[in-house]
XYZ file of C-alpha atoms in Angstrom:
572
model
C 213.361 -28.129 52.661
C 210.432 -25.840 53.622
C 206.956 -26.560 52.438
C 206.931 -23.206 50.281
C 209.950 -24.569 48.583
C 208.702 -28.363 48.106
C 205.343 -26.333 46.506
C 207.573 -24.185 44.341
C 209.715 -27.430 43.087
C 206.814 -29.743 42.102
C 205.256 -26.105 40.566
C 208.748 -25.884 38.497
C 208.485 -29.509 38.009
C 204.759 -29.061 36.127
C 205.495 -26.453 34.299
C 209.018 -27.834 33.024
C 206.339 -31.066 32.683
C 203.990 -29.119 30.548
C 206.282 -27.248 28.604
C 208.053 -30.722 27.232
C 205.060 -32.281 26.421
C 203.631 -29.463 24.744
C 206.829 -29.203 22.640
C 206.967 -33.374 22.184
C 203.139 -32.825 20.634
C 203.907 -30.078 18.345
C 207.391 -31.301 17.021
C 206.209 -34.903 16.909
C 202.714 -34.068 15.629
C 205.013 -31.920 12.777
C 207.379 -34.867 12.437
C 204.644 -37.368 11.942
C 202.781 -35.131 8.628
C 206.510 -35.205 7.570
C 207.088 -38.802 7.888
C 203.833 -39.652 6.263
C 205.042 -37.826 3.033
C 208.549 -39.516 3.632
C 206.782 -43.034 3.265
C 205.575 -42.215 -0.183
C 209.244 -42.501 -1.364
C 210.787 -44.770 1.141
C 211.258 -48.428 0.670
C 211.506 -50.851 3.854
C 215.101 -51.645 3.051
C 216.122 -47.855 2.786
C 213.531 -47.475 6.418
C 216.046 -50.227 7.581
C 219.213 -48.508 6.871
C 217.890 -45.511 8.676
C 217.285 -47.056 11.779
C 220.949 -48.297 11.688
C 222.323 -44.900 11.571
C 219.718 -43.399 13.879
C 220.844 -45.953 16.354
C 224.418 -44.718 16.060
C 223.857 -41.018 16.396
C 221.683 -42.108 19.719
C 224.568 -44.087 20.889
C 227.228 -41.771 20.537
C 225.333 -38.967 22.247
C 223.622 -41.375 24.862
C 227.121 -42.797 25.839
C 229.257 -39.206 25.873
C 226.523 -37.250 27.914
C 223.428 -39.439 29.734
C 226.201 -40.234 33.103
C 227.051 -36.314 33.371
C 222.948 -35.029 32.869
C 221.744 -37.653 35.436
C 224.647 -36.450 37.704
C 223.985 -33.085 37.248
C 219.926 -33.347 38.166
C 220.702 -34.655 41.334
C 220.539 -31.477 43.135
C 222.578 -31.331 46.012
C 224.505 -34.182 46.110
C 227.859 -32.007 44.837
C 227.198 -29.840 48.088
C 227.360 -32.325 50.834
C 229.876 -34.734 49.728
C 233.028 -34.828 52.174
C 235.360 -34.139 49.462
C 234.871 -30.272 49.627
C 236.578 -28.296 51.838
C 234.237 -25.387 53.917
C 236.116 -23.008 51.178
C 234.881 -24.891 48.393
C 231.308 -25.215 49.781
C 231.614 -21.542 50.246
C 233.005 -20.964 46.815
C 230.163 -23.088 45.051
C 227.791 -21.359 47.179
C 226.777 -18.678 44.565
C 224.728 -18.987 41.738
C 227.144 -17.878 39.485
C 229.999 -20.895 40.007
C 227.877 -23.307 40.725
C 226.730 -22.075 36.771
C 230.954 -22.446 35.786
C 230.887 -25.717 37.558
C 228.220 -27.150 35.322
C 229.380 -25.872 32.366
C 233.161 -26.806 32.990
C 231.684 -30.930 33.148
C 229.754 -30.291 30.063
C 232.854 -29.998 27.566
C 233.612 -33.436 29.066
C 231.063 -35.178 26.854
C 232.046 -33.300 23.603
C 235.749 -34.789 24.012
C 234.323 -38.263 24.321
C 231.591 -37.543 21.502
C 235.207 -36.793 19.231
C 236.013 -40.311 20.267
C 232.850 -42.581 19.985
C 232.331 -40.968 17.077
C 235.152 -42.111 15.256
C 235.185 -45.246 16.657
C 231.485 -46.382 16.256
C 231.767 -45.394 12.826
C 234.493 -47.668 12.523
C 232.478 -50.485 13.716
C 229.324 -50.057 11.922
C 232.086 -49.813 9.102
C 232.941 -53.105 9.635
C 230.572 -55.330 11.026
C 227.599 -53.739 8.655
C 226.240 -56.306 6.181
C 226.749 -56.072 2.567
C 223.642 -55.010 1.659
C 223.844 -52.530 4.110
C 227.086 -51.304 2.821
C 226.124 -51.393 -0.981
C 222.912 -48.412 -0.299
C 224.483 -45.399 -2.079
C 226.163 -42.754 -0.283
C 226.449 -45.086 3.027
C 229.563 -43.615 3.969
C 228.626 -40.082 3.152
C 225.918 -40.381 5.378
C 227.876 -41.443 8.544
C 230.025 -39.151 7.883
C 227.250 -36.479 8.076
C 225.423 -38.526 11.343
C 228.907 -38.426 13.189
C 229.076 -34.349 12.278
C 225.641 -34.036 13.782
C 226.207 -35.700 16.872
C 229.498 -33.652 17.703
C 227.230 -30.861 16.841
C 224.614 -31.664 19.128
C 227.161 -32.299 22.338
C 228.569 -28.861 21.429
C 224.949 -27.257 23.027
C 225.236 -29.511 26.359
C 226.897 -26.045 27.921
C 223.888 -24.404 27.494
C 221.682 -27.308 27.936
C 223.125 -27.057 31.592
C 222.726 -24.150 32.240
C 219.495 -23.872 30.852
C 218.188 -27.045 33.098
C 220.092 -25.483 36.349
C 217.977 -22.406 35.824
C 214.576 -24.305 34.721
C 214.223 -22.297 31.861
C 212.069 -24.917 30.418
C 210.456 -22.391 27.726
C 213.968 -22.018 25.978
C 214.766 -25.786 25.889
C 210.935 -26.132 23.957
C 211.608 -23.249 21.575
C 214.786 -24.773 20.564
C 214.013 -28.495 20.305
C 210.857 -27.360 18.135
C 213.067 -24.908 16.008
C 215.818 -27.762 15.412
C 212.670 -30.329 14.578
C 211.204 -28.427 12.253
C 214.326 -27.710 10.326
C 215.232 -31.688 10.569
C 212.078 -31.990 8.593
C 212.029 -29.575 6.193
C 215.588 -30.659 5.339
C 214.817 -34.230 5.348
C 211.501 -33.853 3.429
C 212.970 -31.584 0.603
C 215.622 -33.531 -0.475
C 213.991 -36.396 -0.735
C 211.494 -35.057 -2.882
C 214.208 -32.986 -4.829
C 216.011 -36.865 -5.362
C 213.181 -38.678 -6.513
C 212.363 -35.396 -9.307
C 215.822 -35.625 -10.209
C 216.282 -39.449 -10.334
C 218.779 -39.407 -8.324
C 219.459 -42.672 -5.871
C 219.999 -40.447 -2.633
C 220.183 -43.253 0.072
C 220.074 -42.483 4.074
C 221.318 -39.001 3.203
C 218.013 -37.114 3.129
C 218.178 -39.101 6.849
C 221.965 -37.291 7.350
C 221.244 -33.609 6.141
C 218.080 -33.793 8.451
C 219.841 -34.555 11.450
C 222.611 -31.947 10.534
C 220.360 -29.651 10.418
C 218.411 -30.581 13.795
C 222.096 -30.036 15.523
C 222.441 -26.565 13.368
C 218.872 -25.657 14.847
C 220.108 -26.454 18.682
C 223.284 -24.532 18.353
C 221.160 -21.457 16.988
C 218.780 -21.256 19.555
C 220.868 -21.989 22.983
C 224.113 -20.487 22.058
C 222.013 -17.539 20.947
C 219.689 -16.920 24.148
C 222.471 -18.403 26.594
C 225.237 -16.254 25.846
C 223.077 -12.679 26.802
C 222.155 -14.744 29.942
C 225.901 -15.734 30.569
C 226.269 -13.341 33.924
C 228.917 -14.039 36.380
C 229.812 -17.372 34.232
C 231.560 -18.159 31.337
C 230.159 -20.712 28.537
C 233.945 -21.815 28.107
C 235.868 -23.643 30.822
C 237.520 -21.707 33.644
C 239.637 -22.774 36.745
C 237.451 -22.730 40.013
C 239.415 -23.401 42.535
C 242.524 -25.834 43.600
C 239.585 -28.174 45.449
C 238.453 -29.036 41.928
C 239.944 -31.563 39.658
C 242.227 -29.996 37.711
C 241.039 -26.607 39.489
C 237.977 -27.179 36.525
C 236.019 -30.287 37.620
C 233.506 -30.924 40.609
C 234.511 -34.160 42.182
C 231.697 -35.108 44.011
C 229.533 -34.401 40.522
C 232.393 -36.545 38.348
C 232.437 -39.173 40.855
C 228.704 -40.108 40.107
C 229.069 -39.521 36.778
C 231.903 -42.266 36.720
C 229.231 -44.379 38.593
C 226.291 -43.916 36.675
C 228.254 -44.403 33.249
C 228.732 -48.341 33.522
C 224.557 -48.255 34.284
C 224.073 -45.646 31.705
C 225.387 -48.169 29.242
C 224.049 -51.391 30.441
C 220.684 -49.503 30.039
C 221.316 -47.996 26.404
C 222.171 -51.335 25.530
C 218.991 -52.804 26.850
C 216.677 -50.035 25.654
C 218.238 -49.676 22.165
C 218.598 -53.828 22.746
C 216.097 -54.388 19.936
C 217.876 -52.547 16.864
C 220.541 -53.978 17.821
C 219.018 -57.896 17.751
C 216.763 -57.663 14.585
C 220.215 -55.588 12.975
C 222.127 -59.031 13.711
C 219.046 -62.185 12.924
C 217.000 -60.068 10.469
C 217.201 -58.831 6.952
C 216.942 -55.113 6.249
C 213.306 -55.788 5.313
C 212.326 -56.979 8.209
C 214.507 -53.799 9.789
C 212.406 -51.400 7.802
C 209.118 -53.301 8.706
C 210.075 -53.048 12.736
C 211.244 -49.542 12.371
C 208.410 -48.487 11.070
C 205.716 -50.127 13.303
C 208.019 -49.382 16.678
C 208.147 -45.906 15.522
C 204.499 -45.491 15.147
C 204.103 -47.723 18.435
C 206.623 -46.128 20.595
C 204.935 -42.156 19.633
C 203.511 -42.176 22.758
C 205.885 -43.266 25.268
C 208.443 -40.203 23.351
C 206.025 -37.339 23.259
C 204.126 -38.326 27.201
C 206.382 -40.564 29.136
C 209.833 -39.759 27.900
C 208.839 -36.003 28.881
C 207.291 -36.848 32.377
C 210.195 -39.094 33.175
C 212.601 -36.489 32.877
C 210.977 -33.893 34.904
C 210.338 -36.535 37.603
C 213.743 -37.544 38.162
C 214.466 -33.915 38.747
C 211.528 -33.537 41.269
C 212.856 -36.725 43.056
C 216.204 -35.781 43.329
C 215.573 -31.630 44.556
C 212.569 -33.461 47.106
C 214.239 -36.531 48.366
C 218.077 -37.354 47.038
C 219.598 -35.927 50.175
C 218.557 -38.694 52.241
C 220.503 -41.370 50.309
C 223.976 -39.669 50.212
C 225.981 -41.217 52.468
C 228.306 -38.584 53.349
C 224.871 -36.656 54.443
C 223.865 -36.504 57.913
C 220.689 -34.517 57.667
C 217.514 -36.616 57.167
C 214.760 -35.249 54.302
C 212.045 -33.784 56.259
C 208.945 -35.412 56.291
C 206.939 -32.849 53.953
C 209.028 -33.419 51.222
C 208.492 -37.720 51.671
C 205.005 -36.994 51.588
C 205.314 -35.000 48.410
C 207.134 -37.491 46.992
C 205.213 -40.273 47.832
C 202.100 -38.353 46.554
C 203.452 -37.453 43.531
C 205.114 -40.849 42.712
C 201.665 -42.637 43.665
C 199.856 -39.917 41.546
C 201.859 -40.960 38.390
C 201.564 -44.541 38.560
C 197.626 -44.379 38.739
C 197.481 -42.567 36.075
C 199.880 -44.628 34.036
C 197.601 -47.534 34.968
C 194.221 -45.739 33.524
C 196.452 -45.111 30.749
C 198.032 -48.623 30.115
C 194.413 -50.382 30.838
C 192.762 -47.871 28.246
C 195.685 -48.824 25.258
C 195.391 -52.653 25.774
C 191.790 -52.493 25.422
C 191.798 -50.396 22.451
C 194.722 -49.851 21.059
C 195.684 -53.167 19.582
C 191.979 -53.409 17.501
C 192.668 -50.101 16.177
C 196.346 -50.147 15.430
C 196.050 -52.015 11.898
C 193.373 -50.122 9.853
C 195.032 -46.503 11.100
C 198.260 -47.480 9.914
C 196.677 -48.605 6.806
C 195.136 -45.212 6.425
C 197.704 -43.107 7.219
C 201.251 -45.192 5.757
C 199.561 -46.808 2.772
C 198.046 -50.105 1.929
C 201.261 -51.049 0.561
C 202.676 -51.267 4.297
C 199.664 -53.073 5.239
C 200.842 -55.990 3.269
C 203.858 -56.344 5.044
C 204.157 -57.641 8.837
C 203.900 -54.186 9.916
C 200.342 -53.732 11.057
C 200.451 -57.539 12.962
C 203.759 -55.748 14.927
C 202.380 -52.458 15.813
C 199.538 -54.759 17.278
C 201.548 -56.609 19.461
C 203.774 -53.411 20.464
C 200.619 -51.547 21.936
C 200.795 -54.499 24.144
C 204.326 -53.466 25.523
C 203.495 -49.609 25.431
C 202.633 -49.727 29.154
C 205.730 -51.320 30.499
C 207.360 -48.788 28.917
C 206.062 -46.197 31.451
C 206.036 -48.267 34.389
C 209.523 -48.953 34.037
C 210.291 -45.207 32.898
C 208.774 -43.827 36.063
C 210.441 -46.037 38.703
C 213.667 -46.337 37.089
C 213.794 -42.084 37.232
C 212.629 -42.299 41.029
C 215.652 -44.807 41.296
C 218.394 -43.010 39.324
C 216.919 -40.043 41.362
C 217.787 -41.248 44.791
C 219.990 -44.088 44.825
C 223.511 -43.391 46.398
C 226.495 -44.040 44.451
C 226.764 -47.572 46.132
C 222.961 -48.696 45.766
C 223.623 -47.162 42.028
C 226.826 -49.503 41.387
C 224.502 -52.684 42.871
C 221.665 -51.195 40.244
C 224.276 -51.329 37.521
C 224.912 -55.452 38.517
C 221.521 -56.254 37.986
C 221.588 -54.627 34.721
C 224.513 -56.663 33.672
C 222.260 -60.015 34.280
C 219.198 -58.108 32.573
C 221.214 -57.694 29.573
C 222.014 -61.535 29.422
C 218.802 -62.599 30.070
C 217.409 -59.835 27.306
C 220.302 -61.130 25.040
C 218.563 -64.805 25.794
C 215.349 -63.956 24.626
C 216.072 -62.715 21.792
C 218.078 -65.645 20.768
C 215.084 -68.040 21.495
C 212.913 -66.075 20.024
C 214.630 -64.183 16.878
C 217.034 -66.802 16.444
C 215.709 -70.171 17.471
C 211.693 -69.658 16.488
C 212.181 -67.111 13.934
C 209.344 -65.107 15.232
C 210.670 -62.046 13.799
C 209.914 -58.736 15.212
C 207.179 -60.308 16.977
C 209.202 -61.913 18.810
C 211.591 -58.910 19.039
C 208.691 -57.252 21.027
C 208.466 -60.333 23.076
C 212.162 -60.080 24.457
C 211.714 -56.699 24.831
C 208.754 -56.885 27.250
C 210.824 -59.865 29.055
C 213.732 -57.152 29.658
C 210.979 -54.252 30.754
C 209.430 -57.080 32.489
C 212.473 -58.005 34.969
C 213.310 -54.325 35.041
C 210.003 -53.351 36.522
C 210.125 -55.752 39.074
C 213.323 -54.979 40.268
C 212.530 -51.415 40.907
C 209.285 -52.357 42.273
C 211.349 -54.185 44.763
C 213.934 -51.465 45.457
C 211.287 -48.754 45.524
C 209.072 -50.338 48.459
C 212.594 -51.742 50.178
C 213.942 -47.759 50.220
C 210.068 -46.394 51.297
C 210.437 -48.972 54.406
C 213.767 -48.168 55.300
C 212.801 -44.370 55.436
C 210.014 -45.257 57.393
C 211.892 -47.553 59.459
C 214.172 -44.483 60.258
C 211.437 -42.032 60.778
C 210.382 -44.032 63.879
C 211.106 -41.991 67.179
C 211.248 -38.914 65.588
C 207.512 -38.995 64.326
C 206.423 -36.490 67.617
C 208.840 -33.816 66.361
C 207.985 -34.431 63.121
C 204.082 -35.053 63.732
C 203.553 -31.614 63.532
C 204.112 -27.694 63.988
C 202.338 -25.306 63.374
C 202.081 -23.328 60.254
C 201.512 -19.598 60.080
C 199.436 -18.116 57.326
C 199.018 -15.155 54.916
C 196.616 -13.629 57.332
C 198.927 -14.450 60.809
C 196.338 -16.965 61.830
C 198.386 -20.363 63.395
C 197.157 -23.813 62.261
C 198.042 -27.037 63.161
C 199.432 -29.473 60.129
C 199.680 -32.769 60.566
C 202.605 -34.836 58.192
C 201.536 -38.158 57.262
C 199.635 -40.261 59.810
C 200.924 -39.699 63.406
C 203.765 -38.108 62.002
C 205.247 -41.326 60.220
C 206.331 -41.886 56.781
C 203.509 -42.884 54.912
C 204.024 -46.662 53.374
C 204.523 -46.902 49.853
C 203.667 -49.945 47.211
C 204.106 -50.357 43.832
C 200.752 -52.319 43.254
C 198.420 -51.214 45.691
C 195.220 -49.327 45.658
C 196.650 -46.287 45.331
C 198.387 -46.836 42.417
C 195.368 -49.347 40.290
C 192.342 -48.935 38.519
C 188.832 -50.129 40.652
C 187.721 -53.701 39.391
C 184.689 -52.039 38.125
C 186.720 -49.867 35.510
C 189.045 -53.019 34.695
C 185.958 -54.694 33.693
C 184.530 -52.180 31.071
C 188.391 -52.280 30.018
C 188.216 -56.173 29.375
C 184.901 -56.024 28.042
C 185.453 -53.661 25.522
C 188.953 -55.595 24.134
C 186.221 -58.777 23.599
C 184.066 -56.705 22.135
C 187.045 -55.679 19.588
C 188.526 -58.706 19.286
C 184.925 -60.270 18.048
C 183.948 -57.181 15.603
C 187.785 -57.190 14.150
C 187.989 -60.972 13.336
C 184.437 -62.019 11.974
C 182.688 -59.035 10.393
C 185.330 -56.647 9.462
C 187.665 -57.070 6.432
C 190.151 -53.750 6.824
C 189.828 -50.489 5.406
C 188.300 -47.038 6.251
C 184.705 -48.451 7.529
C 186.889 -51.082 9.992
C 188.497 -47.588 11.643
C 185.555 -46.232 11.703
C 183.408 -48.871 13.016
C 186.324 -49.947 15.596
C 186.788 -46.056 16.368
C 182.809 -45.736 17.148
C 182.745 -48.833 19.480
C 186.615 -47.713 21.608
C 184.641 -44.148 21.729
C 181.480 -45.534 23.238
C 184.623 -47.886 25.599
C 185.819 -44.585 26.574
C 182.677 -43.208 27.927
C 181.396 -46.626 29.469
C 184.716 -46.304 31.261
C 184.186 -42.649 32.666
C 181.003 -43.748 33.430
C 181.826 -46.504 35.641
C 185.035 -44.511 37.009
C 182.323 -41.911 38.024
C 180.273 -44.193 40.015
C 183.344 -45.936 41.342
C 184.187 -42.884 42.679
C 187.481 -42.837 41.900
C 189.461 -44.740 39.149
């Protein structure tokens, strides 16, 4: 890969960055005013039931299409596998089939969607509580989540197509079209059912999301199909190399592998709904749901966007070199890019985390009493979202290196990945128990066992990362003098010398290193400033509007004393 066309794919990579954060803000920011209006006629039981359902939407969707969109961002891996034939390579060589390939996998996960969906609703059907069963409409409602999620794997096609092509700016105008119809829908008839004294249940919840799959199909189906050139958005035959003359097999191969991980790592990221649905009461549901969504706001409009980009950097920079079947080694441009842009990330995550654990937690309590109502300060709910700006951080460690990882890893290294999350899953499952179960901690202690699962997570990656960093540098050695450098001819014909790395070597990568962590001067303002909190919160301030804005004046003046010190440090 040349260096114009590493510049061009982290330039893509920003402004596909950008765009999805911009559009997480808005429709989040939108979603939030919504929500706040929502509490007003909500009660934690009815919060509870909503989280059940929103769980199995997310796990019908998550397990019919997260295999095939992983498999699909790893650029390049369909083209060198030794299952094609030279005619096939030559076949999927234009833009145009290698469009028809993508779009001929992506009816796959609307056939299994058919399936989960029916059977998942079957489940819930039957295991579900009776309280959970006796909210009106329950079965209505599912109905309606099921009819969404179909829905919503009918756009993958032009999801595809859309992410092939990087046309980030469609994929933002059509998630913030489909989120502001989810809450307009969701708002209005729960407004119109508590006029009309009518006992509505989750389905305010269910015509929202129907109407967040309506938006989708709207907006893709109507900008994809004038872009449809050379490529249908229904499934034709390719060629006799394909399965079933439809199917890539090098891209449904990994897709096969990456489903068992897929799932292991659904379960243990959607771990805690499940575990508070099975020791808690629907109280206690509602009180979690609310306080994780509040908590978790950041980590879905900054993180969750960043991730995704990433893993599509990582996998157009650096994914070649872990295919087996491929003999050509990434050049050593596009490791330094990647290791810059990895190390980059993580720094700035740790500013980040060290700035919300200072903070965060002291300030957490009185805004959620201003902005949800006293009435859910009485509850467990601000003590919760307290102790989950604790576990915000791990959340985008473990996002970031678990995207370089599904980025890079070969199919193999991927299957050994999916072992470890097996034995994650038990030991999540464990911690739970103990603390759920055996200590009846409640959702405190549901954030506990979740930071024990991000916990081992993290430092497995951290481990893989730094073991896959050596073994490219390992194999760099001897071929550093070619490497080392060339020379580079500019806009104005003028040769330079660059130089790659350090003597032409593979620059060495760690997790935890000074590259990646705050100076000790900037940790210290950090620590001092959480005392500082910790003192004002539990002896002089009683709750309320002056705590937010007392606690709000003294993080402010944090925030500064922490620039400050950055400044003089040089470099945070």
């Amino acid at each position: 890969m040349s260096k114009s066309k590493e510049e061009a794919v982290l330039a893509a990579s920003a402004r596909g960055a950008t765009y999805l954060v911009l559009l997480q803000i808005s429709s989040r920011g939108f979603t939030f005013v919504v929500n706040q209006i929502l509490l007003r006629y909500l009660s934690p039981e009815l919060l509870g039931i909503s989280s059940q359902l929103e769980l199995f939407a997310i796990s019908v969707l998550y397990f019919s299409r997260e295999s095939l969109r992983v498999a699909l961002q790893r650029r390049g891996t369909g083209n060198t596998s030794s299952h094609e034939s030279k005619e096939a390579r030559n076949v999927t060589s234009t833009v145009a089939t290698r469009a028809q390939e993508v779009v001929n996998l992506t009816y796959i996960p609307i056939v299994l969607g058919l399936l989960l969906a029916y059977l998942f609703s079957q489940m819930y059907l039957s295991k579900a509580t009776p309280d959970a069963l006796s909210v009106p409409h329950i079965r209505r409602a599912l109905t309606l989540y099921s009819l969404a999620a179909i829905l919503e794997l009918c756009v993958e096609p032009c999801f595809a197509v859309a992410n092939q092509q990087m046309l980030y700016g469609l994929r933002a105008s059509a998630e913030a079209t489909a989120t502001l119809l989810r809450c307009v829908v969701t708002c209005s008839t729960a407004i119109w059912g508590s006029k009309a004294a009518e006992s509505l249940g989750a389905l305010p919840f269910a015509y929202g999301q129907l109407g967040y799959a309506s938006g989708l199909i709207l907006v893709y189906y109507g900008r994809i199909w004038t872009k449809a050139t050379g490529f249908s958005l229904i499934p034709r035959s390719i060629s006799s190399d394909h399965v079933l003359t439809l199917f890539s097999r090098p891209y449904l191969t990994l897709s096969l592998y990456l489903y068992g991980q897929s799932g292991l790592k659904h379960i243990l990221t959607q771990g805690d709904s499940l575990l508070i649905a099975l020791f808690t009461s629907l109280t206690s549901q509602g009180v979690y749901a609310l306080a994780s969504n509040y908590g978790s706001l950041l980590a879905r409009v900054l993180f969750s966007p960043i991730e995704e980009s990433s893993r599509g950097v990582f996998g157009r920079l650096v994914s070649s070199s872990s295919s087996s079947s491929s003999s050509k080694k990434t050049p050593l441009s596009a490791l330094t890019s990647a290791h810059t842009y990895l190390s980059t990330l993580l720094r700035a995550y740790s500013l980040l985390a060290l700035l919300l654990t200072s903070l965060a937690p002291h300030l957490a309590p009185p805004l959620l009493s201003l902005v949800a109502g006293r009435s859910w300060r009485l509850t467990a709910a601000p003590q919760v979202l307290s102790v989950y700006c604790y576990y915000i951080p791990l959340l985008a460690y473990n996002g970031i290196l678990e995207a370089f990882v599904a980025a890079v890893a070969s199919p193999a290294q991927l299957k050994e990945q999916a072992k470890w999350m097996l034995a994650f899953s038990f030991a999540y499952v464990g911690a739970g128990w103990l603390l759920l179960g055996v200590w009846g901690l409640g959702a405190e202690g549901l954030v506990g066992a979740n930071a024990v699962n991000m916990g081992v997570r993290i430092f497995w990656c951290k481990i893989w990362v730094e073991v896959w960093w050596r073994a490219q540098k390992d194999g760099s050695e001897g071929e550093g003098e070619e490497e080392g450098e060339k020379e580079v001819v500019d806009e104005k014909g003028r040769g330079e010398t660059e130089r790659e790395g350090k003597n032409g070597e593979v620059p060495v990568f760690k997790v935890l290193s000074a590259e990646t962590l705050p100076k000790m001067r900037t940790a210290g303002v950090g620590v001092a400033a959480w005392a500082v909190l910790s003192v004002l919160r539990r002896e002089f301030l009683d709750g309320g509007l002056l705590e937010l804005v007392v606690l709000g004046g003294v993080a402010g003046l944090a925030g500064v004393t922490m620039r400050v010190a950055s400044f003089f440090c040089l470099s945070v």
